[in-house]
Amino acid sequence: MLVFAASDKGGTGRSVTSANLAYRRALDGDDVCYLDFDFGSPTAPAVFDIPDVLKEAEGRGLHSYLKGETGEPLRVDIWARTEHYVLRDKPDRSGRLVLLPGDRSGGEFVTDTENLHRCVDLILRLKREFDVIVVDLSAGRSYAMDLALAATAQEELRRVKVRWLIYHRWTRQHVMAAAELVSGKQGIVSAGEEMGHDRQALLGAIRFVRAAVPDLESSLWSQMPPAQSAWMRQYNKQLEVVAAELGIGKSRVLGSVPLEPVLQLREQLITDQDVLDSRIANIGTWQAMGELAERLADDKFWGEL
């Protein structure tokens, strides 16, 4: 399975949630590879607690590989290299968890025939090794997204199971931006169709992930003044209406991630120890990540629209 993580804006929780999804799929026994295609700002090493990789990837990262400046991109065994004390002990029956980092000083670049072929070749080789390949794209209609659309339109990848996850925060501006990213004149569907994708098939491969969604039933919001609580509930309903009108209502949503202090203050993987032992993270966040990971692999959530 090839999973692209996209968002129209930065700050949506795209990278940290995608890293958590990769982690949870590995815990479930899948061999997982995480590709950092956020060429403008590769941050995956920080989320996986492998800070030395940023320096190590210079000249050896995905950016350098796609531009033909290195023969093979750097691979990092997250279980073996992480400084996270929980992840250092690889759980029994878990699968591989490998990071292909980007170059810190790489930057965006225009897709050409050479790097397109390199991208397709890399995905084909990784597909033979891994059950799940997660590709974290730069925000917006970036060159990274164009490369992803062009690569998956190639004959060699047409039979690969592809998922597109579009992340957005639960605000009017982010909902509108996410809808535009997918269905706008310059959006994913139109661009993909121009590159040779079937419109309906591409739409069927897209689901939305709502991030930083306040759980109005949680104790976190129980002390709000009545007027504020009533306003939030009313506005939440209005947002549901707006999302539905824009074509990204509940039937198009793979899942929601609650507003989580740990993710806001320190973008990191949420482990069971964070929830059950130190209790720094909320169990609702842990459960939401688990549901997303399960639905990602469950075909019933990816039926025809």
PDB file of C-alpha atoms in Angstrom:
ATOM      1  CA  MET A   1       0.000   0.000   0.000  1.00  0.00           C
ATOM      2  CA  LEU A   2       1.272   3.441  -1.007  1.00  0.00           C
ATOM      3  CA  VAL A   3       0.003   6.269   1.208  1.00  0.00           C
ATOM      4  CA  PHE A   4       0.464   9.947   0.359  1.00  0.00           C
ATOM      5  CA  ALA A   5       0.019  12.479   3.166  1.00  0.00           C
ATOM      6  CA  ALA A   6      -0.949  15.943   1.919  1.00  0.00           C
ATOM      7  CA  SER A   7      -2.324  19.225   3.230  1.00  0.00           C
ATOM      8  CA  ASP A   8      -3.035  22.629   1.779  1.00  0.00           C
ATOM      9  CA  LYS A   9      -1.505  24.462   4.722  1.00  0.00           C
ATOM     10  CA  GLY A  10       1.307  23.854   7.165  1.00  0.00           C
ATOM     11  CA  GLY A  11       0.568  23.252  10.830  1.00  0.00           C
ATOM     12  CA  THR A  12      -2.156  20.669  10.170  1.00  0.00           C
ATOM     13  CA  GLY A  13      -0.469  17.817  12.024  1.00  0.00           C
ATOM     14  CA  ARG A  14       0.188  16.041   8.729  1.00  0.00           C
ATOM     15  CA  SER A  15       3.721  14.889   9.450  1.00  0.00           C
ATOM     16  CA  VAL A  16       3.293  13.911  13.100  1.00  0.00           C
ATOM     17  CA  THR A  17       0.026  12.067  12.456  1.00  0.00           C
ATOM     18  CA  SER A  18       1.481  10.261   9.434  1.00  0.00           C
ATOM     19  CA  ALA A  19       4.481   9.221  11.531  1.00  0.00           C
ATOM     20  CA  ASN A  20       2.121   7.894  14.198  1.00  0.00           C
ATOM     21  CA  LEU A  21       0.190   5.958  11.543  1.00  0.00           C
ATOM     22  CA  ALA A  22       3.427   4.414  10.289  1.00  0.00           C
ATOM     23  CA  TYR A  23       4.364   3.501  13.863  1.00  0.00           C
ATOM     24  CA  ARG A  24       0.976   1.915  14.574  1.00  0.00           C
ATOM     25  CA  ARG A  25       1.004  -0.104  11.345  1.00  0.00           C
ATOM     26  CA  ALA A  26       4.475  -1.396  12.297  1.00  0.00           C
ATOM     27  CA  LEU A  27       3.193  -2.334  15.760  1.00  0.00           C
ATOM     28  CA  ASP A  28       0.471  -4.354  14.017  1.00  0.00           C
ATOM     29  CA  GLY A  29       3.129  -6.339  12.173  1.00  0.00           C
ATOM     30  CA  ASP A  30       3.440  -4.523   8.859  1.00  0.00           C
ATOM     31  CA  ASP A  31       6.835  -3.701   7.402  1.00  0.00           C
ATOM     32  CA  VAL A  32       6.607   0.082   7.022  1.00  0.00           C
ATOM     33  CA  CYS A  33       8.748   2.614   5.190  1.00  0.00           C
ATOM     34  CA  TYR A  34       8.359   6.375   5.714  1.00  0.00           C
ATOM     35  CA  LEU A  35       9.541   8.713   2.929  1.00  0.00           C
ATOM     36  CA  ASP A  36      10.043  12.377   3.797  1.00  0.00           C
ATOM     37  CA  PHE A  37       9.033  14.186   0.596  1.00  0.00           C
ATOM     38  CA  ASP A  38       8.565  17.469   2.448  1.00  0.00           C
ATOM     39  CA  PHE A  39      11.509  18.839   0.500  1.00  0.00           C
ATOM     40  CA  GLY A  40      11.188  22.368   1.848  1.00  0.00           C
ATOM     41  CA  SER A  41      11.202  21.318   5.513  1.00  0.00           C
ATOM     42  CA  PRO A  42      11.974  17.651   6.241  1.00  0.00           C
ATOM     43  CA  THR A  43      11.053  17.056   9.891  1.00  0.00           C
ATOM     44  CA  ALA A  44      10.521  13.301  10.187  1.00  0.00           C
ATOM     45  CA  PRO A  45      13.817  12.642  12.046  1.00  0.00           C
ATOM     46  CA  ALA A  46      12.648  14.887  14.866  1.00  0.00           C
ATOM     47  CA  VAL A  47       9.295  13.097  15.186  1.00  0.00           C
ATOM     48  CA  PHE A  48      11.018   9.707  15.279  1.00  0.00           C
ATOM     49  CA  ASP A  49      13.640  11.059  17.729  1.00  0.00           C
ATOM     50  CA  ILE A  50      16.641  10.543  15.434  1.00  0.00           C
ATOM     51  CA  PRO A  51      18.152  14.053  15.430  1.00  0.00           C
ATOM     52  CA  ASP A  52      21.566  13.015  14.035  1.00  0.00           C
ATOM     53  CA  VAL A  53      19.929  11.884  10.794  1.00  0.00           C
ATOM     54  CA  LEU A  54      19.384  15.470   9.603  1.00  0.00           C
ATOM     55  CA  LYS A  55      23.137  15.952   9.313  1.00  0.00           C
ATOM     56  CA  GLU A  56      23.723  12.436   8.028  1.00  0.00           C
ATOM     57  CA  ALA A  57      21.183  12.892   5.219  1.00  0.00           C
ATOM     58  CA  GLU A  58      22.925  15.872   3.643  1.00  0.00           C
ATOM     59  CA  GLY A  59      23.854  14.773   0.129  1.00  0.00           C
ATOM     60  CA  ARG A  60      22.342  11.322   0.751  1.00  0.00           C
ATOM     61  CA  GLY A  61      18.660  12.094   1.292  1.00  0.00           C
ATOM     62  CA  LEU A  62      15.665  11.698  -0.987  1.00  0.00           C
ATOM     63  CA  HIS A  63      16.203  15.097  -2.566  1.00  0.00           C
ATOM     64  CA  SER A  64      19.740  14.143  -3.608  1.00  0.00           C
ATOM     65  CA  TYR A  65      18.596  10.733  -4.840  1.00  0.00           C
ATOM     66  CA  LEU A  66      15.752  12.082  -6.983  1.00  0.00           C
ATOM     67  CA  LYS A  67      18.079  14.652  -8.547  1.00  0.00           C
ATOM     68  CA  GLY A  68      20.582  11.940  -9.401  1.00  0.00           C
ATOM     69  CA  GLU A  69      23.253  13.174  -6.976  1.00  0.00           C
ATOM     70  CA  THR A  70      23.489   9.877  -5.063  1.00  0.00           C
ATOM     71  CA  GLY A  71      22.962   6.301  -6.201  1.00  0.00           C
ATOM     72  CA  GLU A  72      20.802   5.237  -3.244  1.00  0.00           C
ATOM     73  CA  PRO A  73      18.920   7.286  -0.651  1.00  0.00           C
ATOM     74  CA  LEU A  74      19.888   6.962   2.982  1.00  0.00           C
ATOM     75  CA  ARG A  75      17.889   4.369   4.937  1.00  0.00           C
ATOM     76  CA  VAL A  76      17.495   4.514   8.698  1.00  0.00           C
ATOM     77  CA  ASP A  77      16.234   1.678  10.892  1.00  0.00           C
ATOM     78  CA  ILE A  78      14.067   3.622  13.336  1.00  0.00           C
ATOM     79  CA  TRP A  79      13.896   0.851  15.935  1.00  0.00           C
ATOM     80  CA  ALA A  80      17.704   0.643  16.013  1.00  0.00           C
ATOM     81  CA  ARG A  81      18.565   4.350  15.785  1.00  0.00           C
ATOM     82  CA  THR A  82      15.891   6.203  17.737  1.00  0.00           C
ATOM     83  CA  GLU A  83      16.692   7.964  21.002  1.00  0.00           C
ATOM     84  CA  HIS A  84      13.113   7.421  22.200  1.00  0.00           C
ATOM     85  CA  TYR A  85      13.440   5.105  25.200  1.00  0.00           C
ATOM     86  CA  VAL A  86      10.228   3.207  24.362  1.00  0.00           C
ATOM     87  CA  LEU A  87      10.975   2.675  20.680  1.00  0.00           C
ATOM     88  CA  ARG A  88      14.479   1.358  21.388  1.00  0.00           C
ATOM     89  CA  ASP A  89      12.922  -1.922  22.546  1.00  0.00           C
ATOM     90  CA  LYS A  90      11.244  -3.231  19.411  1.00  0.00           C
ATOM     91  CA  PRO A  91       7.997  -4.930  20.451  1.00  0.00           C
ATOM     92  CA  ASP A  92       7.552  -8.610  19.673  1.00  0.00           C
ATOM     93  CA  ARG A  93       5.753  -9.360  16.405  1.00  0.00           C
ATOM     94  CA  SER A  94       6.154  -5.781  15.185  1.00  0.00           C
ATOM     95  CA  GLY A  95       7.293  -5.138  11.631  1.00  0.00           C
ATOM     96  CA  ARG A  96      10.180  -3.138  10.249  1.00  0.00           C
ATOM     97  CA  LEU A  97      10.044   0.649  10.591  1.00  0.00           C
ATOM     98  CA  VAL A  98      12.410   2.427   8.201  1.00  0.00           C
ATOM     99  CA  LEU A  99      12.878   6.117   7.415  1.00  0.00           C
ATOM    100  CA  LEU A 100      14.129   7.541   4.131  1.00  0.00           C
ATOM    101  CA  PRO A 101      14.885  11.147   5.166  1.00  0.00           C
ATOM    102  CA  GLY A 102      15.039  14.253   3.027  1.00  0.00           C
ATOM    103  CA  ASP A 103      17.999  16.605   2.707  1.00  0.00           C
ATOM    104  CA  ARG A 104      17.694  19.510   5.147  1.00  0.00           C
ATOM    105  CA  SER A 105      18.998  21.998   2.565  1.00  0.00           C
ATOM    106  CA  GLY A 106      17.311  20.373  -0.433  1.00  0.00           C
ATOM    107  CA  GLY A 107      14.365  22.597  -1.335  1.00  0.00           C
ATOM    108  CA  GLU A 108      11.664  22.072  -3.970  1.00  0.00           C
ATOM    109  CA  PHE A 109      12.437  21.204  -7.590  1.00  0.00           C
ATOM    110  CA  VAL A 110      10.501  20.875 -10.833  1.00  0.00           C
ATOM    111  CA  THR A 111       9.648  17.318 -11.898  1.00  0.00           C
ATOM    112  CA  ASP A 112      11.489  16.140 -15.009  1.00  0.00           C
ATOM    113  CA  THR A 113      11.782  12.805 -16.774  1.00  0.00           C
ATOM    114  CA  GLU A 114      14.881  11.723 -14.866  1.00  0.00           C
ATOM    115  CA  ASN A 115      13.631  12.277 -11.353  1.00  0.00           C
ATOM    116  CA  LEU A 116      10.207  10.883 -12.300  1.00  0.00           C
ATOM    117  CA  HIS A 117      11.838   7.622 -13.387  1.00  0.00           C
ATOM    118  CA  ARG A 118      13.926   7.570 -10.222  1.00  0.00           C
ATOM    119  CA  CYS A 119      10.797   8.040  -8.132  1.00  0.00           C
ATOM    120  CA  VAL A 120       8.936   5.218  -9.885  1.00  0.00           C
ATOM    121  CA  ASP A 121      11.938   2.906  -9.607  1.00  0.00           C
ATOM    122  CA  LEU A 122      12.296   3.649  -5.889  1.00  0.00           C
ATOM    123  CA  ILE A 123       8.627   2.950  -5.170  1.00  0.00           C
ATOM    124  CA  LEU A 124       8.726  -0.321  -7.108  1.00  0.00           C
ATOM    125  CA  ARG A 125      11.778  -1.489  -5.170  1.00  0.00           C
ATOM    126  CA  LEU A 126      10.295  -0.466  -1.813  1.00  0.00           C
ATOM    127  CA  LYS A 127       7.014  -2.179  -2.689  1.00  0.00           C
ATOM    128  CA  ARG A 128       8.852  -5.487  -2.859  1.00  0.00           C
ATOM    129  CA  GLU A 129      10.187  -4.961   0.673  1.00  0.00           C
ATOM    130  CA  PHE A 130       7.423  -3.201   2.580  1.00  0.00           C
ATOM    131  CA  ASP A 131       3.708  -3.642   3.202  1.00  0.00           C
ATOM    132  CA  VAL A 132       3.079   0.071   3.712  1.00  0.00           C
ATOM    133  CA  ILE A 133       4.950   3.031   2.186  1.00  0.00           C
ATOM    134  CA  VAL A 134       4.027   6.396   3.694  1.00  0.00           C
ATOM    135  CA  VAL A 135       5.054   9.459   1.672  1.00  0.00           C
ATOM    136  CA  ASP A 136       4.866  12.797   3.510  1.00  0.00           C
ATOM    137  CA  LEU A 137       4.436  15.555   0.907  1.00  0.00           C
ATOM    138  CA  SER A 138       5.128  19.275   1.154  1.00  0.00           C
ATOM    139  CA  ALA A 139       2.117  21.456   1.955  1.00  0.00           C
ATOM    140  CA  GLY A 140      -0.030  22.751  -0.916  1.00  0.00           C
ATOM    141  CA  ARG A 141       0.158  22.009  -4.641  1.00  0.00           C
ATOM    142  CA  SER A 142       3.885  21.488  -4.375  1.00  0.00           C
ATOM    143  CA  TYR A 143       6.387  19.989  -6.794  1.00  0.00           C
ATOM    144  CA  ALA A 144       6.462  16.978  -4.458  1.00  0.00           C
ATOM    145  CA  MET A 145       2.738  16.473  -5.051  1.00  0.00           C
ATOM    146  CA  ASP A 146       3.184  16.839  -8.812  1.00  0.00           C
ATOM    147  CA  LEU A 147       5.892  14.191  -8.663  1.00  0.00           C
ATOM    148  CA  ALA A 148       3.601  11.866  -6.681  1.00  0.00           C
ATOM    149  CA  LEU A 149       0.725  12.329  -9.138  1.00  0.00           C
ATOM    150  CA  ALA A 150       2.956  11.867 -12.156  1.00  0.00           C
ATOM    151  CA  ALA A 151       4.615   8.762 -10.702  1.00  0.00           C
ATOM    152  CA  THR A 152       1.345   7.014  -9.802  1.00  0.00           C
ATOM    153  CA  ALA A 153       0.002   7.746 -13.298  1.00  0.00           C
ATOM    154  CA  GLN A 154       2.808   5.681 -14.839  1.00  0.00           C
ATOM    155  CA  GLU A 155       1.932   2.246 -16.167  1.00  0.00           C
ATOM    156  CA  GLU A 156       4.315   0.537 -13.737  1.00  0.00           C
ATOM    157  CA  LEU A 157       2.397   1.837 -10.699  1.00  0.00           C
ATOM    158  CA  ARG A 158      -1.180   1.666 -11.960  1.00  0.00           C
ATOM    159  CA  ARG A 159      -1.891  -1.576 -10.084  1.00  0.00           C
ATOM    160  CA  VAL A 160      -0.400  -0.407  -6.804  1.00  0.00           C
ATOM    161  CA  LYS A 161      -2.966   0.251  -4.062  1.00  0.00           C
ATOM    162  CA  VAL A 162      -2.737   4.003  -3.436  1.00  0.00           C
ATOM    163  CA  ARG A 163      -4.292   6.051  -0.623  1.00  0.00           C
ATOM    164  CA  TRP A 164      -4.350   9.832  -0.371  1.00  0.00           C
ATOM    165  CA  LEU A 165      -4.804  11.343   3.101  1.00  0.00           C
ATOM    166  CA  ILE A 166      -5.639  15.059   3.170  1.00  0.00           C
ATOM    167  CA  TYR A 167      -5.028  16.645   6.559  1.00  0.00           C
ATOM    168  CA  HIS A 168      -6.706  19.773   7.835  1.00  0.00           C
ATOM    169  CA  ARG A 169      -7.403  21.426  11.148  1.00  0.00           C
ATOM    170  CA  TRP A 170     -11.017  21.764  12.248  1.00  0.00           C
ATOM    171  CA  THR A 171     -11.518  25.415  11.294  1.00  0.00           C
ATOM    172  CA  ARG A 172     -13.479  27.049   8.501  1.00  0.00           C
ATOM    173  CA  GLN A 173     -10.326  28.264   6.747  1.00  0.00           C
ATOM    174  CA  HIS A 174      -8.676  24.855   6.846  1.00  0.00           C
ATOM    175  CA  VAL A 175     -11.825  23.025   5.727  1.00  0.00           C
ATOM    176  CA  MET A 176     -12.150  25.351   2.729  1.00  0.00           C
ATOM    177  CA  ALA A 177      -8.451  25.010   1.906  1.00  0.00           C
ATOM    178  CA  ALA A 178      -8.578  21.196   2.068  1.00  0.00           C
ATOM    179  CA  ALA A 179     -11.571  21.086  -0.271  1.00  0.00           C
ATOM    180  CA  GLU A 180      -9.819  23.430  -2.702  1.00  0.00           C
ATOM    181  CA  LEU A 181      -6.657  21.322  -2.604  1.00  0.00           C
ATOM    182  CA  VAL A 182      -8.634  18.302  -3.773  1.00  0.00           C
ATOM    183  CA  SER A 183     -11.399  19.670  -5.991  1.00  0.00           C
ATOM    184  CA  GLY A 184     -10.239  23.137  -7.024  1.00  0.00           C
ATOM    185  CA  LYS A 185      -9.261  24.091 -10.567  1.00  0.00           C
ATOM    186  CA  GLN A 186      -5.619  23.448  -9.727  1.00  0.00           C
ATOM    187  CA  GLY A 187      -6.372  20.678  -7.224  1.00  0.00           C
ATOM    188  CA  ILE A 188      -5.299  17.071  -6.950  1.00  0.00           C
ATOM    189  CA  VAL A 189      -8.167  15.635  -8.989  1.00  0.00           C
ATOM    190  CA  SER A 190      -7.841  18.039 -11.920  1.00  0.00           C
ATOM    191  CA  ALA A 191      -4.063  17.787 -11.975  1.00  0.00           C
ATOM    192  CA  GLY A 192      -4.179  14.006 -11.689  1.00  0.00           C
ATOM    193  CA  GLU A 193      -6.689  13.747 -14.522  1.00  0.00           C
ATOM    194  CA  GLU A 194      -4.399  15.809 -16.762  1.00  0.00           C
ATOM    195  CA  MET A 195      -1.564  13.413 -15.957  1.00  0.00           C
ATOM    196  CA  GLY A 196      -3.609  10.364 -16.928  1.00  0.00           C
ATOM    197  CA  HIS A 197      -5.436   9.356 -13.739  1.00  0.00           C
ATOM    198  CA  ASP A 198      -9.040   8.213 -13.875  1.00  0.00           C
ATOM    199  CA  ARG A 199     -11.043  10.930 -12.100  1.00  0.00           C
ATOM    200  CA  GLN A 200     -13.377   8.642 -10.160  1.00  0.00           C
ATOM    201  CA  ALA A 201     -10.613   6.259  -9.154  1.00  0.00           C
ATOM    202  CA  LEU A 202      -8.534   9.136  -7.843  1.00  0.00           C
ATOM    203  CA  LEU A 203     -11.480  10.561  -5.908  1.00  0.00           C
ATOM    204  CA  GLY A 204     -12.095   7.132  -4.419  1.00  0.00           C
ATOM    205  CA  ALA A 205      -8.521   6.999  -3.153  1.00  0.00           C
ATOM    206  CA  ILE A 206      -8.842  10.273  -1.207  1.00  0.00           C
ATOM    207  CA  ARG A 207      -9.943  10.585   2.401  1.00  0.00           C
ATOM    208  CA  PHE A 208      -9.656  13.432   4.874  1.00  0.00           C
ATOM    209  CA  VAL A 209      -8.139  13.487   8.344  1.00  0.00           C
ATOM    210  CA  ARG A 210      -9.334  16.157  10.744  1.00  0.00           C
ATOM    211  CA  ALA A 211      -6.658  17.257  13.199  1.00  0.00           C
ATOM    212  CA  ALA A 212      -6.751  19.150  16.505  1.00  0.00           C
ATOM    213  CA  VAL A 213     -10.495  18.588  16.846  1.00  0.00           C
ATOM    214  CA  PRO A 214     -11.838  19.613  20.284  1.00  0.00           C
ATOM    215  CA  ASP A 215     -13.720  16.782  21.985  1.00  0.00           C
ATOM    216  CA  LEU A 216     -16.517  18.758  23.560  1.00  0.00           C
ATOM    217  CA  GLU A 217     -17.477  15.831  25.786  1.00  0.00           C
ATOM    218  CA  SER A 218     -14.040  15.529  27.392  1.00  0.00           C
ATOM    219  CA  SER A 219     -13.122  16.853  30.822  1.00  0.00           C
ATOM    220  CA  LEU A 220     -10.730  19.286  29.119  1.00  0.00           C
ATOM    221  CA  TRP A 221     -13.705  21.474  28.171  1.00  0.00           C
ATOM    222  CA  SER A 222     -15.960  20.770  31.140  1.00  0.00           C
ATOM    223  CA  GLN A 223     -15.043  23.976  32.990  1.00  0.00           C
ATOM    224  CA  MET A 224     -15.996  26.318  30.168  1.00  0.00           C
ATOM    225  CA  PRO A 225     -18.621  28.977  30.869  1.00  0.00           C
ATOM    226  CA  PRO A 226     -22.070  27.880  29.594  1.00  0.00           C
ATOM    227  CA  ALA A 227     -22.200  30.588  26.931  1.00  0.00           C
ATOM    228  CA  GLN A 228     -18.819  29.552  25.528  1.00  0.00           C
ATOM    229  CA  SER A 229     -19.755  25.872  25.581  1.00  0.00           C
ATOM    230  CA  ALA A 230     -23.012  26.572  23.732  1.00  0.00           C
ATOM    231  CA  TRP A 231     -21.188  28.662  21.121  1.00  0.00           C
ATOM    232  CA  MET A 232     -18.584  25.936  20.494  1.00  0.00           C
ATOM    233  CA  ARG A 233     -21.249  23.281  20.014  1.00  0.00           C
ATOM    234  CA  GLN A 234     -23.186  25.494  17.630  1.00  0.00           C
ATOM    235  CA  TYR A 235     -20.084  26.399  15.643  1.00  0.00           C
ATOM    236  CA  ASN A 236     -19.034  22.754  15.480  1.00  0.00           C
ATOM    237  CA  LYS A 237     -22.382  21.956  13.820  1.00  0.00           C
ATOM    238  CA  GLN A 238     -21.864  24.828  11.386  1.00  0.00           C
ATOM    239  CA  LEU A 239     -18.448  23.432  10.447  1.00  0.00           C
ATOM    240  CA  GLU A 240     -20.035  20.043   9.740  1.00  0.00           C
ATOM    241  CA  VAL A 241     -22.474  21.752   7.370  1.00  0.00           C
ATOM    242  CA  VAL A 242     -19.681  23.664   5.614  1.00  0.00           C
ATOM    243  CA  ALA A 243     -17.610  20.489   5.222  1.00  0.00           C
ATOM    244  CA  ALA A 244     -20.580  18.580   3.786  1.00  0.00           C
ATOM    245  CA  GLU A 245     -21.371  21.369   1.317  1.00  0.00           C
ATOM    246  CA  LEU A 246     -17.769  21.328   0.122  1.00  0.00           C
ATOM    247  CA  GLY A 247     -17.783  17.573  -0.395  1.00  0.00           C
ATOM    248  CA  ILE A 248     -15.626  16.654   2.568  1.00  0.00           C
ATOM    249  CA  GLY A 249     -18.296  15.671   5.072  1.00  0.00           C
ATOM    250  CA  LYS A 250     -18.226  12.675   7.398  1.00  0.00           C
ATOM    251  CA  SER A 251     -18.533  10.099   4.610  1.00  0.00           C
ATOM    252  CA  ARG A 252     -15.194  11.315   3.231  1.00  0.00           C
ATOM    253  CA  VAL A 253     -13.401  11.416   6.599  1.00  0.00           C
ATOM    254  CA  LEU A 254     -11.107   8.555   7.561  1.00  0.00           C
ATOM    255  CA  GLY A 255     -10.852   9.809  11.131  1.00  0.00           C
ATOM    256  CA  SER A 256     -10.254  12.690  13.521  1.00  0.00           C
ATOM    257  CA  VAL A 257      -7.393  13.380  15.921  1.00  0.00           C
ATOM    258  CA  PRO A 258      -8.387  15.195  19.129  1.00  0.00           C
ATOM    259  CA  LEU A 259      -6.763  18.406  20.264  1.00  0.00           C
ATOM    260  CA  GLU A 260      -3.767  16.964  22.130  1.00  0.00           C
ATOM    261  CA  PRO A 261      -1.345  19.035  24.260  1.00  0.00           C
ATOM    262  CA  VAL A 262       1.520  16.601  23.671  1.00  0.00           C
ATOM    263  CA  LEU A 263       1.174  16.923  19.898  1.00  0.00           C
ATOM    264  CA  GLN A 264       0.811  20.696  20.115  1.00  0.00           C
ATOM    265  CA  LEU A 265       3.836  21.274  22.348  1.00  0.00           C
ATOM    266  CA  ARG A 266       6.119  18.478  21.178  1.00  0.00           C
ATOM    267  CA  GLU A 267       5.357  16.730  17.905  1.00  0.00           C
ATOM    268  CA  GLN A 268       6.091  13.103  18.739  1.00  0.00           C
ATOM    269  CA  LEU A 269       4.912   9.531  18.543  1.00  0.00           C
ATOM    270  CA  ILE A 270       2.198   8.709  21.075  1.00  0.00           C
ATOM    271  CA  THR A 271       3.073   5.429  22.808  1.00  0.00           C
ATOM    272  CA  ASP A 272       1.013   3.383  25.244  1.00  0.00           C
ATOM    273  CA  GLN A 273       3.470   4.417  27.974  1.00  0.00           C
ATOM    274  CA  ASP A 274       2.576   8.064  27.307  1.00  0.00           C
ATOM    275  CA  VAL A 275      -1.058   7.198  27.984  1.00  0.00           C
ATOM    276  CA  LEU A 276      -0.907   4.467  30.631  1.00  0.00           C
ATOM    277  CA  ASP A 277       2.291   5.134  32.595  1.00  0.00           C
ATOM    278  CA  SER A 278       3.369   8.772  32.500  1.00  0.00           C
ATOM    279  CA  ARG A 279      -0.178   9.842  31.495  1.00  0.00           C
ATOM    280  CA  ILE A 280       1.097  12.871  29.598  1.00  0.00           C
ATOM    281  CA  ALA A 281      -1.120  12.050  26.617  1.00  0.00           C
ATOM    282  CA  ASN A 282      -4.847  11.466  26.442  1.00  0.00           C
ATOM    283  CA  ILE A 283      -6.190   7.987  25.804  1.00  0.00           C
ATOM    284  CA  GLY A 284      -8.548   9.466  23.194  1.00  0.00           C
ATOM    285  CA  THR A 285      -5.542  10.438  21.084  1.00  0.00           C
ATOM    286  CA  TRP A 286      -4.055   6.951  21.357  1.00  0.00           C
ATOM    287  CA  GLN A 287      -7.374   5.419  20.343  1.00  0.00           C
ATOM    288  CA  ALA A 288      -7.812   7.853  17.431  1.00  0.00           C
ATOM    289  CA  MET A 289      -4.385   6.967  16.053  1.00  0.00           C
ATOM    290  CA  GLY A 290      -5.220   3.281  16.329  1.00  0.00           C
ATOM    291  CA  GLU A 291      -8.527   3.720  14.499  1.00  0.00           C
ATOM    292  CA  LEU A 292      -6.822   5.645  11.702  1.00  0.00           C
ATOM    293  CA  ALA A 293      -4.204   2.924  11.320  1.00  0.00           C
ATOM    294  CA  GLU A 294      -6.895   0.222  11.160  1.00  0.00           C
ATOM    295  CA  ARG A 295      -9.072   2.115   8.686  1.00  0.00           C
ATOM    296  CA  LEU A 296      -6.087   2.840   6.497  1.00  0.00           C
ATOM    297  CA  ALA A 297      -5.825  -0.870   5.736  1.00  0.00           C
ATOM    298  CA  ASP A 298      -9.562  -1.645   5.776  1.00  0.00           C
ATOM    299  CA  ASP A 299     -10.983  -1.667   2.246  1.00  0.00           C
ATOM    300  CA  LYS A 300     -14.540  -1.009   3.439  1.00  0.00           C
ATOM    301  CA  PHE A 301     -13.518   2.585   4.207  1.00  0.00           C
ATOM    302  CA  TRP A 302     -12.293   3.024   0.634  1.00  0.00           C
ATOM    303  CA  GLY A 303     -15.320   2.016  -1.426  1.00  0.00           C
ATOM    304  CA  GLU A 304     -16.524   3.687  -4.586  1.00  0.00           C
ATOM    305  CA  LEU A 305     -18.056   7.144  -4.138  1.00  0.00           C
TER     306      LEU A 305
END
